[in-house]
């Protein structure tokens, strides 16, 4: 035995050749036993690794054991356990880069093979760590790589000795077993972490399902219920014990026929899922609607192993839906009533405004009759003179009757026109615009003539409209009367009222222009309001244009608007043409 530096050199014995004794095997078995016990008990990775180091150290007097692992990010080696090494020693070893001169552990990882250095003071493999060897009197160092499942080294298990020495077969085996125990401990730690995480996830899922408001049921392949949650008990009113092991048929309401369930199962077979509304029955016998989805779960061989059903009680929604429907129905009736009332109110207003126009109309009739009445009077007076002068012969009488009848017919027609106007429309009809304007002209021309107003109507022949004919006539009369009033009020010199019509796309435009001076800008947006008038009391009620707008827009689904033109006002009525 010789002493070099602080180290003793064990010479003269080839330790590698010494065979392992039964006691040594016993020791090795004991280490394994201890580590396995640690793993199965209250496991702590650091405790287990440290215990392993200490047990290994006990197998080699004057030695220290250490475990280093490669940091996956930095690829550098770090000490993870070395219970007998002082902190300064551990600090000196941290962040060791594996390489050909990085000591026994740096080499074991670098070369991925066991490294047995007998003399760390001289061996090239220890070149970078020589100072460490001197400082801590590490004379020999044997290191075994720890390998992953692909046999790649990711760490080392080492025994360093305060004597220069080579490992015996026993020590080599000790290192080998130690390295694989480290692997087992680390793997176990990893798997424990995964299991703990999964366990936490499962517990969370279980709690969530237990406390969900939806009923949740899992059945086995034979459709026997193996799991259910609180909501299932509450919704169905059965106790858990009563449900477990049963077929979900216990919830069937009896409302659905066989075909319903056959279709449902066919769908589950084909698509592995089904969802829809189903009526089920509570323990109390009450039936109620549920929104249900079923999912079939397959095992690794593709065979259905379970069915999962989630059911939402939709009776409240159904009730709300029913109430909503009722409200809607009521609302519809209310609206219908209101529309009917409005229509009745409009009809009354139209009638009233028509009666209001009656006075004006009587004036119109008077105007219209004045001229033919005068002619009749003249004809009768002429007859007397002719008789006195003996001029009355058959020819004369024929002529006189013809003239008189012509005048009487004309007057009778005027009466007919007025009668038509005063009769309210009972239903919508198709009518020709030109005829309507001709009638309006007939009703009003004498009145306009007497005020010296030129009335020009320019309506194409075949515009057919659909709606309330008399009401449209009333609108035209309202507008023309307003124009006449403006003209009279402003004493216009060459007064003209013009009505024309043209078609564009599916619409017909009726335009009434006057040169009565126009509508003041500040009242333009009020003229269609009810009871808006600028006329003195007794002359205007202010409902003419309001009624006109109601008739055109509400009753005939058209549009009416006013604007000013050069010398007066222009009213435009837009109505849908009746398609031929
Ligand atoms: N062509 C027009 N030129 C100038 N002002 C007009 C014309 N048409 C309507 N107006 C103005 O619009 C107001 C409202 O007209 P509307 O026909 O609704 O009522 P009114 O003619 O005053 O009364 P009535 O109920 O007897 O028709 C009129 O008072 C008048 O000031
Ligand atoms: Mg008016």
XYZ file of C-alpha atoms and ligand atoms in Angstrom:
612
model
C 0.000 0.000 0.000
C 1.420 3.376 -1.063
C 0.310 6.962 -0.381
C 0.169 9.577 -3.208
C -0.993 13.096 -2.297
C -3.872 12.569 0.116
C -4.807 9.301 -1.504
C -3.956 5.741 -0.724
C -3.179 3.579 -3.719
C -4.608 0.122 -3.318
C -2.178 -1.992 -5.278
C -1.299 -5.569 -5.696
C -4.829 -6.832 -6.073
C -6.824 -7.078 -9.261
C -10.162 -6.238 -7.714
C -12.078 -6.660 -10.950
C -11.441 -10.338 -10.870
C -12.772 -10.851 -7.373
C -16.134 -12.581 -7.754
C -19.252 -11.298 -5.993
C -19.931 -13.028 -2.720
C -23.423 -14.194 -1.655
C -23.341 -11.534 1.111
C -22.668 -8.853 -1.496
C -25.604 -10.061 -3.586
C -27.637 -9.840 -0.414
C -26.520 -6.203 0.020
C -27.510 -5.377 -3.533
C -30.907 -6.957 -3.066
C -31.341 -4.969 0.119
C -30.690 -1.680 -1.696
C -33.278 -2.562 -4.310
C -35.723 -3.584 -1.607
C -35.277 -0.290 0.266
C -35.705 1.843 -2.859
C -38.795 -0.094 -3.982
C -40.288 0.301 -0.506
C -39.645 4.031 -0.718
C -41.404 4.195 -4.069
C -44.514 2.397 -2.870
C -44.747 4.410 0.349
C -45.109 8.171 0.825
C -42.893 8.989 -2.086
C -40.444 11.883 -2.237
C -37.987 11.938 -5.115
C -35.159 13.726 -3.262
C -35.454 11.523 -0.213
C -35.354 8.362 -2.334
C -32.313 9.531 -4.346
C -30.480 10.616 -1.234
C -31.211 7.287 0.490
C -29.895 5.447 -2.574
C -26.663 7.492 -2.464
C -26.133 6.735 1.199
C -26.769 3.023 0.736
C -24.232 2.947 -2.125
C -21.662 4.829 -0.053
C -22.045 2.183 2.645
C -20.993 -0.434 0.088
C -17.661 1.348 -0.556
C -15.762 2.659 2.419
C -14.225 6.132 2.028
C -16.456 7.151 -0.820
C -19.211 9.575 -1.765
C -22.076 8.935 -4.175
C -23.546 11.559 -6.481
C -26.302 11.803 -9.080
C -26.185 14.338 -11.903
C -28.842 15.062 -14.542
C -28.696 16.865 -17.888
C -30.811 20.023 -17.898
C -32.986 19.575 -21.016
C -32.760 23.302 -21.801
C -29.063 24.059 -21.201
C -27.785 20.511 -21.904
C -25.472 21.008 -18.885
C -25.118 18.552 -16.012
C -26.386 19.489 -12.551
C -26.142 17.673 -9.243
C -29.544 16.441 -8.148
C -28.391 14.412 -5.155
C -25.079 14.058 -3.319
C -25.897 13.865 0.402
C -22.284 13.540 1.548
C -20.830 16.326 -0.613
C -20.594 19.760 1.031
C -22.474 22.603 -0.709
C -19.219 24.164 -2.037
C -18.457 20.883 -3.797
C -21.947 20.756 -5.297
C -21.647 24.399 -6.436
C -18.307 23.628 -8.108
C -19.878 20.771 -10.060
C -23.024 22.597 -11.244
C -23.454 23.368 -14.947
C -20.873 20.850 -16.066
C -20.687 20.567 -19.815
C -20.440 16.876 -20.879
C -17.204 16.351 -22.822
C -13.982 14.283 -23.101
C -12.255 16.154 -20.233
C -15.296 16.777 -18.026
C -14.502 14.163 -15.385
C -16.072 10.729 -15.038
C -19.701 11.958 -15.076
C -19.127 14.428 -17.954
C -17.592 11.555 -19.910
C -20.206 8.953 -18.950
C -22.926 11.210 -20.409
C -20.754 12.427 -23.305
C -19.739 8.883 -24.359
C -22.897 7.180 -23.054
C -20.795 4.449 -21.409
C -19.538 3.590 -17.918
C -16.364 5.478 -17.023
C -14.021 4.123 -14.352
C -11.189 6.536 -13.534
C -8.695 5.052 -11.131
C -6.534 8.156 -10.778
C -8.293 11.463 -11.186
C -4.980 13.324 -10.640
C -3.451 12.036 -13.832
C -6.268 10.809 -16.080
C -6.913 13.009 -19.153
C -10.651 12.567 -18.645
C -10.355 14.678 -15.504
C -8.311 17.468 -17.042
C -11.023 20.142 -16.667
C -11.883 19.104 -13.085
C -8.394 18.495 -11.801
C -8.548 21.271 -9.209
C -11.783 19.854 -7.881
C -10.126 16.449 -7.526
C -7.303 18.014 -5.508
C -9.595 20.276 -3.433
C -11.939 17.517 -2.389
C -9.396 14.710 -2.418
C -11.391 12.777 -4.972
C -8.796 10.173 -5.992
C -10.838 7.812 -8.121
C -14.271 8.218 -9.669
C -16.529 5.687 -11.369
C -19.605 6.863 -13.184
C -22.478 4.993 -14.819
C -24.795 6.696 -17.362
C -28.524 6.857 -16.558
C -30.386 6.132 -19.796
C -33.858 6.872 -21.119
C -36.067 4.396 -22.990
C -34.140 5.118 -26.188
C -30.872 4.261 -24.386
C -29.765 7.876 -24.508
C -27.770 9.077 -21.467
C -29.502 11.866 -19.536
C -27.561 11.683 -16.285
C -25.014 9.802 -14.247
C -24.756 7.844 -11.026
C -21.217 8.000 -9.586
C -19.102 6.828 -6.726
C -15.985 8.874 -5.975
C -13.357 7.388 -3.706
C -10.747 9.008 -1.492
C -8.422 6.220 -2.624
C -7.003 5.536 -6.099
C -8.700 2.324 -6.985
C -10.485 0.339 -9.667
C -14.010 -0.977 -9.191
C -14.578 -4.616 -8.381
C -17.256 -6.604 -10.228
C -19.455 -5.990 -7.214
C -18.983 -2.229 -7.455
C -19.646 -2.232 -11.167
C -22.885 -4.094 -10.538
C -23.671 -1.724 -7.676
C -23.269 1.238 -10.064
C -25.377 -0.425 -12.731
C -28.179 -1.205 -10.299
C -27.871 2.257 -8.751
C -28.188 3.945 -12.184
C -31.268 1.944 -13.097
C -32.827 2.608 -9.661
C -32.309 6.334 -10.270
C -34.089 5.867 -13.613
C -36.945 4.060 -11.862
C -37.226 6.749 -9.160
C -37.298 9.564 -11.733
C -39.786 7.739 -13.965
C -41.950 6.999 -10.958
C -41.887 10.651 -9.981
C -42.918 11.673 -13.494
C -45.759 9.180 -13.581
C -46.920 10.085 -10.102
C -47.103 13.718 -11.238
C -49.109 12.714 -14.329
C -51.434 10.529 -12.270
C -51.906 13.280 -9.684
C -52.746 15.740 -12.435
C -55.155 13.309 -14.085
C -56.676 12.504 -10.734
C -57.250 16.213 -10.085
C -58.837 16.561 -13.532
C -61.061 13.548 -12.907
C -62.097 14.836 -9.519
C -62.935 18.211 -11.016
C -64.939 16.571 -13.807
C -66.725 14.384 -11.279
C -67.583 17.384 -9.092
C -68.758 19.323 -12.142
C -70.981 16.452 -13.287
C -72.317 15.832 -9.779
C -73.287 19.480 -9.436
C -74.467 20.113 -13.009
C -78.056 21.255 -13.493
C -78.459 18.737 -16.329
C -79.216 15.108 -15.561
C -76.203 12.971 -16.452
C -76.353 9.200 -16.858
C -73.745 6.644 -17.948
C -74.809 3.130 -18.884
C -72.749 0.053 -19.732
C -72.802 -1.788 -23.066
C -76.062 -3.496 -22.023
C -77.575 -0.089 -21.278
C -77.693 -0.641 -17.531
C -77.164 2.598 -15.574
C -73.756 2.552 -13.850
C -73.424 6.220 -12.960
C -75.717 9.203 -12.440
C -75.542 12.626 -10.836
C -77.513 14.643 -8.268
C -79.604 16.351 -10.942
C -80.819 12.961 -12.198
C -82.124 12.137 -8.732
C -83.702 15.557 -8.345
C -85.245 15.791 -11.810
C -86.712 12.298 -11.838
C -87.466 12.174 -8.127
C -85.927 8.692 -7.801
C -83.276 7.852 -5.288
C -79.849 6.872 -6.658
C -80.117 3.315 -5.371
C -83.343 2.857 -7.255
C -81.783 3.983 -10.554
C -78.401 2.209 -10.520
C -78.360 -1.036 -12.498
C -81.674 -0.226 -14.218
C -82.333 0.380 -17.895
C -83.144 4.069 -18.653
C -86.529 2.770 -19.829
C -87.659 3.399 -16.249
C -87.926 7.065 -17.280
C -90.063 6.393 -20.391
C -93.274 8.429 -20.490
C -95.147 6.099 -22.836
C -95.817 9.042 -25.144
C -93.416 7.997 -27.897
C -94.166 4.981 -30.036
C -91.830 2.098 -30.832
C -90.707 3.720 -34.089
C -89.411 6.748 -32.174
C -87.082 4.574 -30.080
C -86.120 2.384 -33.055
C -85.119 5.473 -35.038
C -83.187 6.775 -32.052
C -81.174 3.557 -31.654
C -80.591 3.268 -35.367
C -79.136 6.774 -35.329
C -76.918 5.914 -32.334
C -75.694 2.766 -34.118
C -74.929 4.718 -37.301
C -73.552 7.990 -35.959
C -72.700 7.084 -32.352
C -74.913 9.905 -31.161
C -78.479 11.196 -30.966
C -79.999 14.372 -29.738
C -83.535 15.635 -29.603
C -86.545 16.364 -27.502
C -88.024 13.526 -25.522
C -90.877 13.274 -23.030
C -89.892 11.414 -19.848
C -91.674 10.535 -16.628
C -90.846 11.460 -13.035
C -91.301 9.110 -10.073
C -94.504 11.043 -9.316
C -95.897 9.963 -12.701
C -95.706 13.496 -14.104
C -94.488 13.540 -17.687
C -92.279 16.383 -18.873
C -90.167 17.347 -21.914
C -86.393 17.057 -21.940
C -83.699 17.962 -24.401
C -81.511 14.857 -24.481
C -78.224 13.956 -26.146
C -76.813 10.449 -26.113
C -73.261 9.566 -27.085
C -71.958 6.022 -27.541
C -68.418 5.437 -26.229
C -66.253 2.751 -27.837
C -63.441 0.760 -26.273
C -60.019 0.253 -27.857
C -61.415 -2.520 -30.074
C -64.126 -0.253 -31.430
C -66.912 -1.994 -29.504
C -69.453 0.178 -27.738
C -68.649 0.046 -24.039
C -70.866 2.794 -22.630
C -73.590 5.276 -23.411
C -73.554 8.763 -21.943
C -76.799 10.700 -21.778
C -77.235 14.347 -20.817
C -80.769 15.601 -20.254
C -81.956 19.161 -19.787
C -85.376 19.779 -18.318
C -87.081 22.026 -20.849
C -90.527 22.156 -19.264
C -89.908 25.721 -18.125
C -88.889 26.764 -21.654
C -91.849 24.916 -23.067
C -94.164 26.733 -20.674
C -92.511 30.050 -21.555
C -92.857 29.173 -25.237
C -96.553 28.390 -24.731
C -97.073 31.662 -22.854
C -95.236 33.560 -25.547
C -97.424 31.975 -28.188
C -100.502 32.990 -26.215
C -99.202 36.532 -25.803
C -98.469 36.674 -29.525
C -101.934 35.419 -30.329
C -103.485 37.994 -28.012
C -101.270 40.647 -29.490
C -102.326 39.624 -32.969
C -105.971 39.919 -31.949
C -105.340 43.285 -30.324
C -103.577 44.508 -33.455
C -106.391 43.185 -35.648
C -108.931 44.949 -33.413
C -106.907 48.153 -33.509
C -106.593 47.975 -37.280
C -110.322 47.403 -37.576
C -110.983 50.295 -35.207
C -108.598 52.534 -37.120
C -110.194 51.596 -40.389
C -113.603 52.409 -38.880
C -112.240 55.692 -37.525
C -110.710 56.520 -40.899
C -113.970 55.639 -42.628
C -115.803 57.962 -40.248
C -113.301 60.747 -40.809
C -113.460 60.249 -44.536
C -117.229 60.422 -44.310
C -117.038 63.533 -42.159
C -114.595 65.274 -44.429
C -116.708 64.230 -47.385
C -119.741 65.751 -45.691
C -117.681 68.835 -44.973
C -116.956 68.946 -48.691
C -120.676 68.636 -49.307
C -121.219 72.367 -48.860
C -118.545 73.015 -51.413
C -120.096 70.398 -53.662
C -123.526 71.984 -53.498
C -121.829 75.163 -54.631
C -120.290 73.130 -57.428
C -123.704 71.696 -58.426
C -125.160 75.170 -58.416
C -122.362 76.359 -60.704
C -122.761 73.284 -62.864
C -126.553 73.787 -63.237
C -126.582 77.541 -63.645
C -125.690 77.503 -67.289
C -128.039 74.660 -68.463
C -130.840 76.111 -66.313
C -130.355 79.472 -68.008
C -130.454 77.766 -71.403
C -133.666 75.904 -70.449
C -135.285 79.148 -69.300
C -134.274 80.811 -72.585
C -135.663 77.863 -74.594
C -139.010 78.061 -72.761
C -139.184 81.865 -73.180
C -138.338 81.454 -76.857
C -141.211 78.950 -77.215
C -143.680 81.565 -75.959
C -142.422 84.191 -78.435
C -142.510 81.660 -81.295
C -146.116 80.714 -80.399
C -147.134 84.385 -80.484
C -145.539 84.763 -83.882
C -147.122 81.493 -85.126
C -143.732 79.909 -85.727
C -144.478 76.749 -83.783
C -144.578 73.822 -86.149
C -143.516 70.148 -85.795
C -139.926 70.874 -86.763
C -139.735 73.639 -84.159
C -141.179 71.399 -81.406
C -138.776 68.529 -82.282
C -135.815 70.900 -82.141
C -136.959 72.374 -78.828
C -137.492 68.947 -77.206
C -134.067 67.806 -78.415
C -132.287 70.875 -76.951
C -134.228 70.699 -73.692
C -133.589 66.954 -73.241
C -129.882 67.487 -73.931
C -129.740 70.098 -71.171
C -131.781 67.928 -68.778
C -129.569 64.873 -69.462
C -126.474 66.900 -68.776
C -127.914 68.072 -65.454
C -128.993 64.539 -64.577
C -125.492 63.214 -65.271
C -124.054 65.878 -63.002
C -126.317 64.632 -60.227
C -125.206 61.037 -60.908
C -121.562 62.041 -60.611
C -122.177 63.741 -57.286
C -124.138 60.743 -56.041
C -121.315 58.398 -56.936
C -118.879 60.630 -55.136
C -120.875 60.641 -51.933
C -121.230 56.836 -51.876
C -118.288 55.355 -49.923
C -116.308 52.508 -51.490
C -117.034 49.180 -49.872
C -114.137 47.364 -51.473
C -111.078 47.869 -53.624
C -111.617 47.683 -57.366
C -109.623 48.160 -60.540
C -110.343 51.500 -62.191
C -109.104 53.672 -65.019
C -107.338 56.852 -63.889
C -108.412 58.862 -66.927
C -112.098 58.194 -66.130
C -111.605 59.161 -62.491
C -109.974 62.471 -63.431
C -112.751 63.126 -66.011
C -115.375 62.705 -63.269
C -113.414 64.979 -60.923
C -113.203 67.539 -63.694
C -116.923 67.270 -64.242
C -117.608 67.884 -60.565
C -115.381 70.869 -60.210
C -114.957 72.505 -63.623
C -117.930 74.870 -63.329
C -116.676 76.067 -59.947
C -113.189 76.584 -61.356
C -114.606 78.304 -64.454
C -116.528 80.723 -62.289
C -113.231 81.677 -60.637
C -111.581 82.047 -64.044
C -109.213 79.135 -63.355
C -107.886 77.188 -66.292
C -107.995 73.467 -65.489
C -105.771 71.227 -67.623
C -105.947 67.447 -67.318
C -103.350 65.376 -69.080
C -103.841 61.720 -68.224
C -102.736 58.849 -70.495
C -105.487 56.587 -71.656
C -104.857 53.248 -70.073
C -103.508 53.606 -66.586
C -105.331 51.067 -64.416
C -105.096 51.405 -60.652
C -106.402 49.256 -57.851
C -108.009 50.617 -54.705
C -110.814 52.796 -53.426
C -111.879 54.859 -56.442
C -114.111 57.365 -54.656
C -111.512 57.940 -51.969
C -108.917 58.767 -54.620
C -111.438 61.168 -56.181
C -111.829 62.805 -52.816
C -108.057 63.209 -52.521
C -107.861 64.840 -55.947
C -110.762 67.160 -55.073
C -109.074 68.113 -51.750
C -105.852 69.019 -53.527
C -107.599 70.897 -56.344
C -109.795 72.785 -53.844
C -106.689 73.788 -51.858
C -105.072 75.019 -55.089
C -108.245 76.972 -55.955
C -108.289 78.495 -52.426
C -104.630 79.590 -52.734
C -105.289 81.086 -56.180
C -108.386 82.977 -55.000
C -106.676 84.136 -51.811
C -103.664 85.477 -53.708
C -105.779 86.905 -56.576
C -103.579 85.237 -59.200
C -103.850 86.801 -62.614
C -103.735 83.848 -64.984
C -104.604 81.000 -62.687
C -103.898 77.468 -63.831
C -104.347 74.099 -62.160
C -102.858 71.180 -63.994
C -103.153 67.495 -63.361
C -100.990 64.959 -65.172
C -99.914 61.378 -64.751
C -97.094 59.161 -65.928
C -95.868 55.648 -65.287
C -92.421 54.624 -64.136
C -91.570 50.975 -63.530
C -94.423 49.475 -61.539
C -95.546 52.871 -60.210
C -97.984 55.506 -61.395
C -97.253 59.174 -60.544
C -100.174 61.619 -60.381
C -99.026 65.254 -60.225
C -101.212 68.284 -59.405
C -99.582 71.683 -59.949
C -100.918 75.174 -59.382
C -99.635 78.700 -59.653
C -101.319 79.919 -56.453
C -98.080 81.158 -54.820
C -96.968 77.962 -53.059
C -96.760 76.806 -49.469
C -94.728 78.810 -46.930
C -91.544 76.910 -46.034
C -92.156 77.056 -42.275
C -95.455 75.163 -42.589
C -94.372 72.712 -45.283
C -93.824 69.863 -42.775
C -97.157 70.523 -41.012
C -99.670 70.622 -43.851
C -100.428 66.881 -43.581
C -101.021 67.095 -39.808
C -104.638 66.725 -38.669
C -106.431 70.024 -38.033
C -103.613 72.123 -39.451
C -105.057 75.009 -41.426
C -104.080 78.544 -42.331
C -107.574 79.387 -43.411
C -109.893 81.557 -41.397
C -112.523 79.880 -39.237
C -115.381 78.428 -41.198
C -113.301 78.161 -44.363
C -111.030 75.272 -43.462
C -110.954 72.467 -40.902
C -107.400 71.342 -41.639
C -108.256 67.711 -42.231
C -108.250 67.711 -46.049
C -104.586 66.793 -46.511
C -104.464 64.587 -43.391
C -107.324 62.526 -44.829
C -105.672 62.514 -48.229
C -102.457 61.104 -46.712
C -104.392 58.454 -44.748
C -106.256 57.373 -47.881
C -103.154 57.201 -50.075
C -100.625 55.767 -47.626
C -102.665 53.564 -45.271
C -105.594 52.516 -47.421
C -103.898 52.322 -50.805
C -100.272 51.625 -49.745
C -99.021 54.570 -51.817
C -97.195 57.806 -51.111
C -98.101 61.474 -51.161
C -95.834 64.503 -50.797
C -95.816 68.228 -51.506
C -93.178 70.635 -52.738
C -93.038 74.144 -54.132
C -92.458 74.868 -57.790
C -91.907 78.148 -59.643
C -95.204 79.935 -58.916
C -97.030 77.535 -56.731
C -97.345 74.167 -55.109
C -97.006 70.688 -56.551
C -98.504 67.564 -54.991
C -97.348 64.119 -56.111
C -99.247 60.899 -55.474
C -97.403 57.636 -56.096
C -99.506 54.488 -56.434
C -98.649 50.920 -57.461
C -99.945 50.217 -60.948
C -102.288 47.304 -61.313
C -100.324 44.719 -63.314
C -102.206 43.793 -66.455
N -101.885 74.285 -53.154
C -101.646 74.917 -52.001
N -101.076 76.159 -52.025
C -100.815 76.797 -50.859
N -101.086 76.293 -49.618
C -101.649 75.089 -49.548
C -101.954 74.334 -50.719
N -102.508 73.164 -50.331
C -102.540 73.174 -48.969
N -102.035 74.316 -48.491
C -101.884 74.678 -47.065
O -102.074 73.508 -46.302
C -103.045 73.739 -45.284
C -103.713 72.414 -44.947
O -104.525 71.998 -46.016
P -105.738 71.047 -45.720
O -106.375 70.739 -46.996
O -105.284 69.924 -44.875
O -106.645 71.919 -44.807
P -107.507 73.168 -45.221
O -107.599 73.276 -46.685
O -106.926 74.337 -44.498
O -108.884 72.780 -44.606
P -109.923 71.671 -45.160
O -110.002 70.673 -44.043
O -111.151 72.360 -45.404
O -109.296 71.091 -46.383
C -103.903 74.784 -45.854
O -104.573 75.476 -44.824
C -102.910 75.646 -46.600
O -102.244 76.530 -45.736
Mg -108.215 71.670 -47.939
